[in-house]
Amino acid sequence: MPTTMDLSHLLQDGGKIILFVWDGVGGIQAGASDVTELQAARTPNADRLVADGCGGLLEPVYPGVTPGSGPGHLALFGYDAVEYQCGRGALAAAGVGFDLQHGDVAARLNFCTLDGAGNVTDRRAGRIPNEECERLVGRLREAIAEVDGVEVHWTPVKEHRALLVLRGEGLGDGLEDTDPQATGVPPREVTTMDDTPESARTADVMRALLPKVRDLLADEEKANMVLVRGFAERPAWPSVTERFGVRAAVVAGTPMYRGVAKLVGMEPLEATNDVEKDVQSLVAAWDDYDFFFIHYKHTDKAGEDGDFDAKVHYIEEADAALPALRDLEPAALTVTADHSTPSAMKAHSFHPVPVLLSAATARRDGVTEFNEVACAAGGLGLRPSTHLMPLLLGHAGRLAKFGA
Amino acid sequence: MPTTMDLSHLLQDGGKIILFVWDGVGGIQAGASDVTELQAARTPNADRLVADGCGGLLEPVYPGVTPGSGPGHLALFGYDAVEYQCGRGALAAAGVGFDLQHGDVAARLNFCTLDGAGNVTDRRAGRIPNEECERLVGRLREAIAEVDGVEVHWTPVKEHRALLVLRGEGLGDGLEDTDPQATGVPPREVTTMDDTPESARTADVMRALLPKVRDLLADEEKANMVLVRGFAERPAWPSVTERFGVRAAVVAGTPMYRGVAKLVGMEPLEATNDVEKDVQSLVAAWDDYDFFFIHYKHTDKAGEDGDFDAKVHYIEEADAALPALRDLEPAALTVTADHSTPSAMKAHSFHPVPVLLSAATARRDGVTEFNEVACAAGGLGLRPSTHLMPLLLGHAGRLAKFGA
């Protein structure tokens, strides 16, 4: 079996699919706990779905490898995370929900501190707080909206980090970082790393832009300059519609997940991170799409906070949202995660994530509880997360027979 | 771990292997049924074999993808179905048991209807019945046995479909279809899709042949012409003897399965689709081969018919044939399927198939029943079907140690 397969010649019309991601829901038993968060939680709805369907474990990127949120979600969408890598600037744009267009060039900015001689003394400008970042971005936005016929978009990210997007004709992303990765030296000059006229044009724009930034921020005490990193265009990936034949929508209250879904062609629906409202948003659009990705954030946040009990609570909240989705009678309904976030580790982890698949065509496997241990004996086995999308398409009747 | 591995440097002499395929045996619980056909059937012999051996699940082509009979069997023989794709004409030849030789060019024929102006009015000639197809092929066979020094072989297939095989020196298969895929237009001219002299020569033969067909069938009311599709030579695949070091035989009463087995170098033994007689055919040739593929068709047929009870009945019939095979004391005996055919779906499906492997070298895994659910917990795990052949070779002592 190939690790990936072009399914385009097999696509046919079929039923609707819901992918409900309980972010970071996988856990471990650790310390005094005999159970994982999922084992501790009461999940009657997920338990019923897996009992009438089948369970398994998904491995997001590679054995032992801890996924970031981008790769973890891309794998669930059927995009191998190693094959589909996105430039840091474009991922940063997705992360803040910036609507990056084909032809835009995005880059990450670090506010930094220069001394009188123009040498970097702090590459992160003392990790200024978010409000300070927003104030500085406001100044830049007001003063520099255009350079040399190119639109300049500024967006705060977090602490000393911000996003720069250039929008105009004939731009390219073959530029080196200006971050010298060291203090006591000046920022690096803008240089290209390929010979295209697009990269040369973008380098000219940056050479005109950066002195304006320095002049503008000269009166700032800490953040008196920016370092630029990870120039990247929006990746030219085939959409889920092209690859899998589904019109797809995303319901995700957090910009990062909405952004990644948009990179593969999903259309954003209204979302708030209030799961009841988010489910209603999905229900309202039920007739308009074939595939729905709905994202639940709080489980991951509780895991990152190391709060076992909060994670259990949020798992139960997510479980309570399942009947409204089930009542839509999707051809295939799946609950899984982009990665594990054990509260015992306070971080993403490499552990496989449990998956349940509910469908009229599912083969029941005797799994009656939705958790990491029960699903390890499930009929879906242990697989790469990239297998989920073809499994969903198959169960929803969307793949024609291969060969005679 | 690579998905495929060249085993040729590891091959050594070892024990005999039997691959017993219960076609389409995998099922699902659906509707009122709490069990699959295999769970409902009494299979004391298969249960004993898996209890003394090990079980698992095999995925024939790719997750969610429903295999045709060709790809499903090729995968069991250790041939990745995506890598080993066979032209439609050659597969059609295998399907009717035509003994396609290297250098032959096969193509599929559709009988069609032309109007007075030579335009196609029905691409399938009203889906004529099989007897009509046979009569028409009889006329062609009698009138056109040779063109331009090339032998012409005609074989009926089903309804409006027939097989054409050209046999002679210097032929090639780089020809476009003449089927216009539309009505109201004439058949397409014969054209080549490569620049080889072999394809050009074959195009010349077809240009001489097709007017003869049209003249001959001019007096037919419906089927007064043929459309030609899927020109293909016999694929130049390495045989199972070359790849796996086994002299192999096939016992399959249905031409399709015998044909596919012959494409990978298995030699056909007498077969009738009467399982007792087919087992005796295998027993009679026991001393002459290392590897036996024996095919049982009725399970698939009952699944396609949507007849749960009939499928259960045929599973029990196949099970009853096992002792005679076990008594041969093969080094490895396996029972599995090319794909699932749940009677609830009346069609092939994408679900993994159960597998049992009985061998003195097998590691017992606690599985005591041969069905989809029990085997999901088996020691062989969930794997691509292409892993079966190396597992059989290993259990039969036919693979030397890799590395020091």
mmCIF file with all atom_site columns, C-alpha atoms in Angstrom, chain A residues 221-370:
data_model
loop_
_atom_site.group_PDB
_atom_site.id
_atom_site.type_symbol
_atom_site.label_atom_id
_atom_site.label_alt_id
_atom_site.label_comp_id
_atom_site.label_asym_id
_atom_site.label_entity_id
_atom_site.label_seq_id
_atom_site.pdbx_PDB_ins_code
_atom_site.Cartn_x
_atom_site.Cartn_y
_atom_site.Cartn_z
_atom_site.occupancy
_atom_site.B_iso_or_equiv
_atom_site.pdbx_formal_charge
_atom_site.auth_seq_id
_atom_site.auth_comp_id
_atom_site.auth_asym_id
_atom_site.auth_atom_id
_atom_site.pdbx_PDB_model_num
ATOM 1   C CA . GLU A 1 221 ? 12.841  52.994 24.039 1.00 0.00 ? 221 GLU A CA 1
ATOM 2   C CA . LYS A 1 222 ? 12.767  49.226 23.579 1.00 0.00 ? 222 LYS A CA 1
ATOM 3   C CA . ALA A 1 223 ? 11.195  48.266 20.256 1.00 0.00 ? 223 ALA A CA 1
ATOM 4   C CA . ASN A 1 224 ? 13.001  50.608 17.944 1.00 0.00 ? 224 ASN A CA 1
ATOM 5   C CA . MET A 1 225 ? 13.327  48.286 14.942 1.00 0.00 ? 225 MET A CA 1
ATOM 6   C CA . VAL A 1 226 ? 12.021  45.001 13.446 1.00 0.00 ? 226 VAL A CA 1
ATOM 7   C CA . LEU A 1 227 ? 13.791  41.842 12.302 1.00 0.00 ? 227 LEU A CA 1
ATOM 8   C CA . VAL A 1 228 ? 12.128  40.027 9.399  1.00 0.00 ? 228 VAL A CA 1
ATOM 9   C CA . ARG A 1 229 ? 11.950  36.234 9.077  1.00 0.00 ? 229 ARG A CA 1
ATOM 10  C CA . GLY A 1 230 ? 10.349  33.487 7.043  1.00 0.00 ? 230 GLY A CA 1
ATOM 11  C CA . PHE A 1 231 ? 9.239   35.263 3.865  1.00 0.00 ? 231 PHE A CA 1
ATOM 12  C CA . ALA A 1 232 ? 6.557   33.041 2.317  1.00 0.00 ? 232 ALA A CA 1
ATOM 13  C CA . GLU A 1 233 ? 3.755   33.097 -0.191 1.00 0.00 ? 233 GLU A CA 1
ATOM 14  C CA . ARG A 1 234 ? 0.484   31.285 0.318  1.00 0.00 ? 234 ARG A CA 1
ATOM 15  C CA . PRO A 1 235 ? 1.202   27.634 -0.543 1.00 0.00 ? 235 PRO A CA 1
ATOM 16  C CA . ALA A 1 236 ? -0.311  26.520 -3.856 1.00 0.00 ? 236 ALA A CA 1
ATOM 17  C CA . TRP A 1 237 ? -1.859  23.371 -2.418 1.00 0.00 ? 237 TRP A CA 1
ATOM 18  C CA . PRO A 1 238 ? -4.721  21.556 -4.089 1.00 0.00 ? 238 PRO A CA 1
ATOM 19  C CA . SER A 1 239 ? -7.911  22.076 -2.122 1.00 0.00 ? 239 SER A CA 1
ATOM 20  C CA . VAL A 1 240 ? -9.948  19.379 -0.421 1.00 0.00 ? 240 VAL A CA 1
ATOM 21  C CA . THR A 1 241 ? -12.501 19.993 -3.156 1.00 0.00 ? 241 THR A CA 1
ATOM 22  C CA . GLU A 1 242 ? -9.932  19.152 -5.835 1.00 0.00 ? 242 GLU A CA 1
ATOM 23  C CA . ARG A 1 243 ? -8.409  16.230 -3.961 1.00 0.00 ? 243 ARG A CA 1
ATOM 24  C CA . PHE A 1 244 ? -11.476 14.718 -2.323 1.00 0.00 ? 244 PHE A CA 1
ATOM 25  C CA . GLY A 1 245 ? -14.461 16.158 -4.204 1.00 0.00 ? 245 GLY A CA 1
ATOM 26  C CA . VAL A 1 246 ? -16.103 17.761 -1.181 1.00 0.00 ? 246 VAL A CA 1
ATOM 27  C CA . ARG A 1 247 ? -17.370 21.302 -0.685 1.00 0.00 ? 247 ARG A CA 1
ATOM 28  C CA . ALA A 1 248 ? -15.986 21.908 2.796  1.00 0.00 ? 248 ALA A CA 1
ATOM 29  C CA . ALA A 1 249 ? -16.700 24.328 5.616  1.00 0.00 ? 249 ALA A CA 1
ATOM 30  C CA . VAL A 1 250 ? -14.816 25.101 8.826  1.00 0.00 ? 250 VAL A CA 1
ATOM 31  C CA . VAL A 1 251 ? -16.354 26.090 12.159 1.00 0.00 ? 251 VAL A CA 1
ATOM 32  C CA . ALA A 1 252 ? -13.439 27.163 14.356 1.00 0.00 ? 252 ALA A CA 1
ATOM 33  C CA . GLY A 1 253 ? -13.486 30.050 16.808 1.00 0.00 ? 253 GLY A CA 1
ATOM 34  C CA . THR A 1 254 ? -9.687  30.289 16.981 1.00 0.00 ? 254 THR A CA 1
ATOM 35  C CA . PRO A 1 255 ? -8.044  32.001 13.980 1.00 0.00 ? 255 PRO A CA 1
ATOM 36  C CA . MET A 1 256 ? -5.175  29.468 13.721 1.00 0.00 ? 256 MET A CA 1
ATOM 37  C CA . TYR A 1 257 ? -7.430  26.476 12.975 1.00 0.00 ? 257 TYR A CA 1
ATOM 38  C CA . ARG A 1 258 ? -9.703  28.468 10.703 1.00 0.00 ? 258 ARG A CA 1
ATOM 39  C CA . GLY A 1 259 ? -6.596  29.658 8.852  1.00 0.00 ? 259 GLY A CA 1
ATOM 40  C CA . VAL A 1 260 ? -5.165  26.200 8.294  1.00 0.00 ? 260 VAL A CA 1
ATOM 41  C CA . ALA A 1 261 ? -8.545  24.935 7.088  1.00 0.00 ? 261 ALA A CA 1
ATOM 42  C CA . LYS A 1 262 ? -8.779  27.858 4.663  1.00 0.00 ? 262 LYS A CA 1
ATOM 43  C CA . LEU A 1 263 ? -5.347  26.953 3.252  1.00 0.00 ? 263 LEU A CA 1
ATOM 44  C CA . VAL A 1 264 ? -6.920  23.705 1.970  1.00 0.00 ? 264 VAL A CA 1
ATOM 45  C CA . GLY A 1 265 ? -9.988  25.432 0.610  1.00 0.00 ? 265 GLY A CA 1
ATOM 46  C CA . MET A 1 266 ? -12.525 25.169 3.440  1.00 0.00 ? 266 MET A CA 1
ATOM 47  C CA . GLU A 1 267 ? -14.968 28.041 3.718  1.00 0.00 ? 267 GLU A CA 1
ATOM 48  C CA . PRO A 1 268 ? -15.293 29.662 7.157  1.00 0.00 ? 268 PRO A CA 1
ATOM 49  C CA . LEU A 1 269 ? -18.630 29.694 8.938  1.00 0.00 ? 269 LEU A CA 1
ATOM 50  C CA . GLU A 1 270 ? -19.379 31.812 11.985 1.00 0.00 ? 270 GLU A CA 1
ATOM 51  C CA . ALA A 1 271 ? -17.636 30.469 15.098 1.00 0.00 ? 271 ALA A CA 1
ATOM 52  C CA . THR A 1 272 ? -17.170 31.635 18.668 1.00 0.00 ? 272 THR A CA 1
ATOM 53  C CA . ASN A 1 273 ? -15.553 28.796 20.657 1.00 0.00 ? 273 ASN A CA 1
ATOM 54  C CA . ASP A 1 274 ? -18.927 28.394 22.368 1.00 0.00 ? 274 ASP A CA 1
ATOM 55  C CA . VAL A 1 275 ? -19.635 24.845 21.311 1.00 0.00 ? 275 VAL A CA 1
ATOM 56  C CA . GLU A 1 276 ? -23.419 25.102 21.360 1.00 0.00 ? 276 GLU A CA 1
ATOM 57  C CA . LYS A 1 277 ? -23.377 28.181 19.143 1.00 0.00 ? 277 LYS A CA 1
ATOM 58  C CA . ASP A 1 278 ? -20.735 26.633 16.892 1.00 0.00 ? 278 ASP A CA 1
ATOM 59  C CA . VAL A 1 279 ? -22.865 23.523 16.372 1.00 0.00 ? 279 VAL A CA 1
ATOM 60  C CA . GLN A 1 280 ? -25.814 25.764 15.482 1.00 0.00 ? 280 GLN A CA 1
ATOM 61  C CA . SER A 1 281 ? -23.629 27.550 12.960 1.00 0.00 ? 281 SER A CA 1
ATOM 62  C CA . LEU A 1 282 ? -22.875 24.170 11.357 1.00 0.00 ? 282 LEU A CA 1
ATOM 63  C CA . VAL A 1 283 ? -26.528 23.143 11.421 1.00 0.00 ? 283 VAL A CA 1
ATOM 64  C CA . ALA A 1 284 ? -27.537 26.369 9.690  1.00 0.00 ? 284 ALA A CA 1
ATOM 65  C CA . ALA A 1 285 ? -25.160 25.622 6.783  1.00 0.00 ? 285 ALA A CA 1
ATOM 66  C CA . TRP A 1 286 ? -25.991 21.899 6.560  1.00 0.00 ? 286 TRP A CA 1
ATOM 67  C CA . ASP A 1 287 ? -27.446 22.066 3.057  1.00 0.00 ? 287 ASP A CA 1
ATOM 68  C CA . ASP A 1 288 ? -24.559 24.012 1.571  1.00 0.00 ? 288 ASP A CA 1
ATOM 69  C CA . TYR A 1 289 ? -21.571 21.723 2.102  1.00 0.00 ? 289 TYR A CA 1
ATOM 70  C CA . ASP A 1 290 ? -20.496 18.064 1.948  1.00 0.00 ? 290 ASP A CA 1
ATOM 71  C CA . PHE A 1 291 ? -17.801 18.175 4.622  1.00 0.00 ? 291 PHE A CA 1
ATOM 72  C CA . PHE A 1 292 ? -17.764 20.024 7.933  1.00 0.00 ? 292 PHE A CA 1
ATOM 73  C CA . PHE A 1 293 ? -14.746 20.479 10.182 1.00 0.00 ? 293 PHE A CA 1
ATOM 74  C CA . ILE A 1 294 ? -15.805 21.711 13.610 1.00 0.00 ? 294 ILE A CA 1
ATOM 75  C CA . HIS A 1 295 ? -13.112 22.542 16.126 1.00 0.00 ? 295 HIS A CA 1
ATOM 76  C CA . TYR A 1 296 ? -13.281 22.427 19.932 1.00 0.00 ? 296 TYR A CA 1
ATOM 77  C CA . LYS A 1 297 ? -10.400 24.282 21.578 1.00 0.00 ? 297 LYS A CA 1
ATOM 78  C CA . HIS A 1 298 ? -10.882 24.064 25.344 1.00 0.00 ? 298 HIS A CA 1
ATOM 79  C CA . THR A 1 299 ? -9.588  20.506 25.800 1.00 0.00 ? 299 THR A CA 1
ATOM 80  C CA . ASP A 1 300 ? -6.177  21.497 24.467 1.00 0.00 ? 300 ASP A CA 1
ATOM 81  C CA . LYS A 1 301 ? -6.029  24.648 26.559 1.00 0.00 ? 301 LYS A CA 1
ATOM 82  C CA . ALA A 1 302 ? -6.787  22.693 29.756 1.00 0.00 ? 302 ALA A CA 1
ATOM 83  C CA . GLY A 1 303 ? -4.103  20.144 28.829 1.00 0.00 ? 303 GLY A CA 1
ATOM 84  C CA . GLU A 1 304 ? -1.544  22.885 28.247 1.00 0.00 ? 304 GLU A CA 1
ATOM 85  C CA . ASP A 1 305 ? -2.492  24.377 31.605 1.00 0.00 ? 305 ASP A CA 1
ATOM 86  C CA . GLY A 1 306 ? -1.865  20.996 33.239 1.00 0.00 ? 306 GLY A CA 1
ATOM 87  C CA . ASP A 1 307 ? -5.409  21.037 34.590 1.00 0.00 ? 307 ASP A CA 1
ATOM 88  C CA . PHE A 1 308 ? -6.657  17.420 34.546 1.00 0.00 ? 308 PHE A CA 1
ATOM 89  C CA . ASP A 1 309 ? -10.044 18.237 36.040 1.00 0.00 ? 309 ASP A CA 1
ATOM 90  C CA . ALA A 1 310 ? -10.690 21.130 33.663 1.00 0.00 ? 310 ALA A CA 1
ATOM 91  C CA . LYS A 1 311 ? -9.826  18.888 30.718 1.00 0.00 ? 311 LYS A CA 1
ATOM 92  C CA . VAL A 1 312 ? -12.296 16.274 31.981 1.00 0.00 ? 312 VAL A CA 1
ATOM 93  C CA . HIS A 1 313 ? -14.922 19.000 32.308 1.00 0.00 ? 313 HIS A CA 1
ATOM 94  C CA . TYR A 1 314 ? -14.361 20.259 28.772 1.00 0.00 ? 314 TYR A CA 1
ATOM 95  C CA . ILE A 1 315 ? -14.423 16.734 27.332 1.00 0.00 ? 315 ILE A CA 1
ATOM 96  C CA . GLU A 1 316 ? -17.854 16.319 28.881 1.00 0.00 ? 316 GLU A CA 1
ATOM 97  C CA . GLU A 1 317 ? -18.942 19.664 27.413 1.00 0.00 ? 317 GLU A CA 1
ATOM 98  C CA . ALA A 1 318 ? -17.830 18.562 23.943 1.00 0.00 ? 318 ALA A CA 1
ATOM 99  C CA . ASP A 1 319 ? -19.582 15.221 24.376 1.00 0.00 ? 319 ASP A CA 1
ATOM 100 C CA . ALA A 1 320 ? -22.839 17.017 25.166 1.00 0.00 ? 320 ALA A CA 1
ATOM 101 C CA . ALA A 1 321 ? -22.664 18.670 21.741 1.00 0.00 ? 321 ALA A CA 1
ATOM 102 C CA . LEU A 1 322 ? -22.676 15.334 19.876 1.00 0.00 ? 322 LEU A CA 1
ATOM 103 C CA . PRO A 1 323 ? -26.429 14.604 19.750 1.00 0.00 ? 323 PRO A CA 1
ATOM 104 C CA . ALA A 1 324 ? -27.120 17.769 17.755 1.00 0.00 ? 324 ALA A CA 1
ATOM 105 C CA . LEU A 1 325 ? -24.562 16.653 15.178 1.00 0.00 ? 325 LEU A CA 1
ATOM 106 C CA . ARG A 1 326 ? -25.778 13.050 15.155 1.00 0.00 ? 326 ARG A CA 1
ATOM 107 C CA . ASP A 1 327 ? -29.347 14.265 14.592 1.00 0.00 ? 327 ASP A CA 1
ATOM 108 C CA . LEU A 1 328 ? -28.253 15.712 11.257 1.00 0.00 ? 328 LEU A CA 1
ATOM 109 C CA . GLU A 1 329 ? -27.785 12.083 10.182 1.00 0.00 ? 329 GLU A CA 1
ATOM 110 C CA . PRO A 1 330 ? -24.424 12.558 8.479  1.00 0.00 ? 330 PRO A CA 1
ATOM 111 C CA . ALA A 1 331 ? -23.227 9.603  6.389  1.00 0.00 ? 331 ALA A CA 1
ATOM 112 C CA . ALA A 1 332 ? -20.060 9.631  8.473  1.00 0.00 ? 332 ALA A CA 1
ATOM 113 C CA . LEU A 1 333 ? -19.369 11.353 11.786 1.00 0.00 ? 333 LEU A CA 1
ATOM 114 C CA . THR A 1 334 ? -15.953 11.166 13.383 1.00 0.00 ? 334 THR A CA 1
ATOM 115 C CA . VAL A 1 335 ? -14.516 12.461 16.650 1.00 0.00 ? 335 VAL A CA 1
ATOM 116 C CA . THR A 1 336 ? -10.772 12.654 17.071 1.00 0.00 ? 336 THR A CA 1
ATOM 117 C CA . ALA A 1 337 ? -7.911  15.054 17.822 1.00 0.00 ? 337 ALA A CA 1
ATOM 118 C CA . ASP A 1 338 ? -5.077  16.789 16.016 1.00 0.00 ? 338 ASP A CA 1
ATOM 119 C CA . HIS A 1 339 ? -2.627  15.564 18.666 1.00 0.00 ? 339 HIS A CA 1
ATOM 120 C CA . SER A 1 340 ? -2.538  14.570 22.330 1.00 0.00 ? 340 SER A CA 1
ATOM 121 C CA . THR A 1 341 ? -2.067  17.174 25.060 1.00 0.00 ? 341 THR A CA 1
ATOM 122 C CA . PRO A 1 342 ? -1.715  15.191 28.309 1.00 0.00 ? 342 PRO A CA 1
ATOM 123 C CA . SER A 1 343 ? -2.334  17.473 31.263 1.00 0.00 ? 343 SER A CA 1
ATOM 124 C CA . ALA A 1 344 ? 0.490   15.554 32.980 1.00 0.00 ? 344 ALA A CA 1
ATOM 125 C CA . MET A 1 345 ? 2.864   16.949 30.338 1.00 0.00 ? 345 MET A CA 1
ATOM 126 C CA . LYS A 1 346 ? 1.343   20.444 29.998 1.00 0.00 ? 346 LYS A CA 1
ATOM 127 C CA . ALA A 1 347 ? 2.170   20.356 26.306 1.00 0.00 ? 347 ALA A CA 1
ATOM 128 C CA . HIS A 1 348 ? 1.400   18.709 22.989 1.00 0.00 ? 348 HIS A CA 1
ATOM 129 C CA . SER A 1 349 ? 2.710   15.160 22.854 1.00 0.00 ? 349 SER A CA 1
ATOM 130 C CA . PHE A 1 350 ? 3.544   12.455 20.336 1.00 0.00 ? 350 PHE A CA 1
ATOM 131 C CA . HIS A 1 351 ? 0.974   9.943  21.606 1.00 0.00 ? 351 HIS A CA 1
ATOM 132 C CA . PRO A 1 352 ? -1.535  8.606  19.065 1.00 0.00 ? 352 PRO A CA 1
ATOM 133 C CA . VAL A 1 353 ? -5.031  10.039 19.350 1.00 0.00 ? 353 VAL A CA 1
ATOM 134 C CA . PRO A 1 354 ? -8.235  8.034  19.734 1.00 0.00 ? 354 PRO A CA 1
ATOM 135 C CA . VAL A 1 355 ? -10.717 8.143  16.869 1.00 0.00 ? 355 VAL A CA 1
ATOM 136 C CA . LEU A 1 356 ? -14.324 7.036  16.574 1.00 0.00 ? 356 LEU A CA 1
ATOM 137 C CA . LEU A 1 357 ? -16.113 6.629  13.267 1.00 0.00 ? 357 LEU A CA 1
ATOM 138 C CA . SER A 1 358 ? -19.895 6.410  13.174 1.00 0.00 ? 358 SER A CA 1
ATOM 139 C CA . ALA A 1 359 ? -21.554 5.439  9.894  1.00 0.00 ? 359 ALA A CA 1
ATOM 140 C CA . ALA A 1 360 ? -24.290 3.122  8.650  1.00 0.00 ? 360 ALA A CA 1
ATOM 141 C CA . THR A 1 361 ? -21.524 1.351  6.696  1.00 0.00 ? 361 THR A CA 1
ATOM 142 C CA . ALA A 1 362 ? -19.197 1.000  9.697  1.00 0.00 ? 362 ALA A CA 1
ATOM 143 C CA . ARG A 1 363 ? -18.204 -2.473 10.851 1.00 0.00 ? 363 ARG A CA 1
ATOM 144 C CA . ARG A 1 364 ? -18.869 -2.721 14.594 1.00 0.00 ? 364 ARG A CA 1
ATOM 145 C CA . ASP A 1 365 ? -15.788 -3.847 16.461 1.00 0.00 ? 365 ASP A CA 1
ATOM 146 C CA . GLY A 1 366 ? -16.887 -4.337 20.067 1.00 0.00 ? 366 GLY A CA 1
ATOM 147 C CA . VAL A 1 367 ? -15.399 -1.062 21.314 1.00 0.00 ? 367 VAL A CA 1
ATOM 148 C CA . THR A 1 368 ? -17.954 0.527  23.631 1.00 0.00 ? 368 THR A CA 1
ATOM 149 C CA . GLU A 1 369 ? -16.018 3.392  25.217 1.00 0.00 ? 369 GLU A CA 1
ATOM 150 C CA . PHE A 1 370 ? -14.347 6.327  23.568 1.00 0.00 ? 370 PHE A CA 1
#
